[in-house]
Coordinates of C-alpha atoms in Angstrom, one line a residue:
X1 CA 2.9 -13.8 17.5
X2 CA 3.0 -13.4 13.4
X3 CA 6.2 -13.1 11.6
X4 CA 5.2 -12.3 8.0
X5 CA 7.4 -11.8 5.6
X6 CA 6.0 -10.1 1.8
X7 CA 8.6 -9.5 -1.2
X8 CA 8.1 -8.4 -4.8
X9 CA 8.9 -4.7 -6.8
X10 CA 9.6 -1.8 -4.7
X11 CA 7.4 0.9 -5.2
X12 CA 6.3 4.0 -3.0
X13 CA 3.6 3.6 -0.1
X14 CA 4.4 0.2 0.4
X15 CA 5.2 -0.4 3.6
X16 CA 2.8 2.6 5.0
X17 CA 0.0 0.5 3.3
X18 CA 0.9 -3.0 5.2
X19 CA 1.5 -1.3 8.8
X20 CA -1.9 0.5 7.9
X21 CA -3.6 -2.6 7.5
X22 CA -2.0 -3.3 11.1
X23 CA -2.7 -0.4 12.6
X24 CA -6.7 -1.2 11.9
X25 CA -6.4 -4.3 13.2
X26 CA -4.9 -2.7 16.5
X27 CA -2.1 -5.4 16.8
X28 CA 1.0 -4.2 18.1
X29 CA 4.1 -4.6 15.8
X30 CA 7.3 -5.6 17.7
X31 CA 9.8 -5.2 15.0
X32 CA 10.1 -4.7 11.1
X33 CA 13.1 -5.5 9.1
X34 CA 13.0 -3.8 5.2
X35 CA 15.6 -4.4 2.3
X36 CA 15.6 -3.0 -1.4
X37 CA 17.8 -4.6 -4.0
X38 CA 17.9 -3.4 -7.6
X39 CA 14.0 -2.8 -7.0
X40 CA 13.0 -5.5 -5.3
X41 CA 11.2 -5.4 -1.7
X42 CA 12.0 -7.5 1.1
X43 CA 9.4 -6.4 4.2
X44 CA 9.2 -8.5 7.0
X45 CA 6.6 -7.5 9.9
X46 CA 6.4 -9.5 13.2
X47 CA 3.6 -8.4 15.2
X48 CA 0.9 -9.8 18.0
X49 CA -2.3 -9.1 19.4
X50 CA -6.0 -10.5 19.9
X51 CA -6.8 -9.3 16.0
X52 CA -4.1 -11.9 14.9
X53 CA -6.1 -13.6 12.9
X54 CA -7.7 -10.9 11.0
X55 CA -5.0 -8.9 10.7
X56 CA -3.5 -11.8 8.4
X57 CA -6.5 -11.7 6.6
X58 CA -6.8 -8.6 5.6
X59 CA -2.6 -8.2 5.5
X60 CA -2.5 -11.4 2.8
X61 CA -5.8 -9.3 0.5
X62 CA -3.5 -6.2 0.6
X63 CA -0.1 -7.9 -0.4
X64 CA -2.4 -9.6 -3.3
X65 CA -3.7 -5.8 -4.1
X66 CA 0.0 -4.8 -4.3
X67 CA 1.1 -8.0 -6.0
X68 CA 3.6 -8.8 -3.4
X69 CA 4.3 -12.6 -2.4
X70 CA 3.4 -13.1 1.4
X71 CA 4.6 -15.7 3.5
X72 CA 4.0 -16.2 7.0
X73 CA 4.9 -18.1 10.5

């Protein structure tokens, strides 16, 4: 199991972009929490499955793309 957590500037397609990148890697996602303060993004995304690994990957390249932090457990 993978808890990440990403934060940084809301904008649109945000969120539909990171469960994208999980839905490629065919994990399963067991639960999502989401907060937006004055603009500001607070995603986290806890998910498992035998892609793990490369759904972390490929999760922390698209957080840098969207110049979100990520941190994850």
């Amino acid at each position: 199991m993978v808890l990440v957590t990403c934060s940084g500037k809301d904008s649109p397609g945000i969120t539909s972009r990171l469960t994208g990148v999980l839905a490629q890697a065919q994990v399963r996602i067991l639960d999502i929490g989401q907060a937006v303060l004055h603009g500001w993004l607070s995603l986290s995304l806890l998910f498992e499955g035998k892609a793990e690994k490369d759904a972390l990957k490929n999760l922390i390249a698209e957080a840098q793309a969207l110049d979100l932090k990520l941190d994850f457990q």
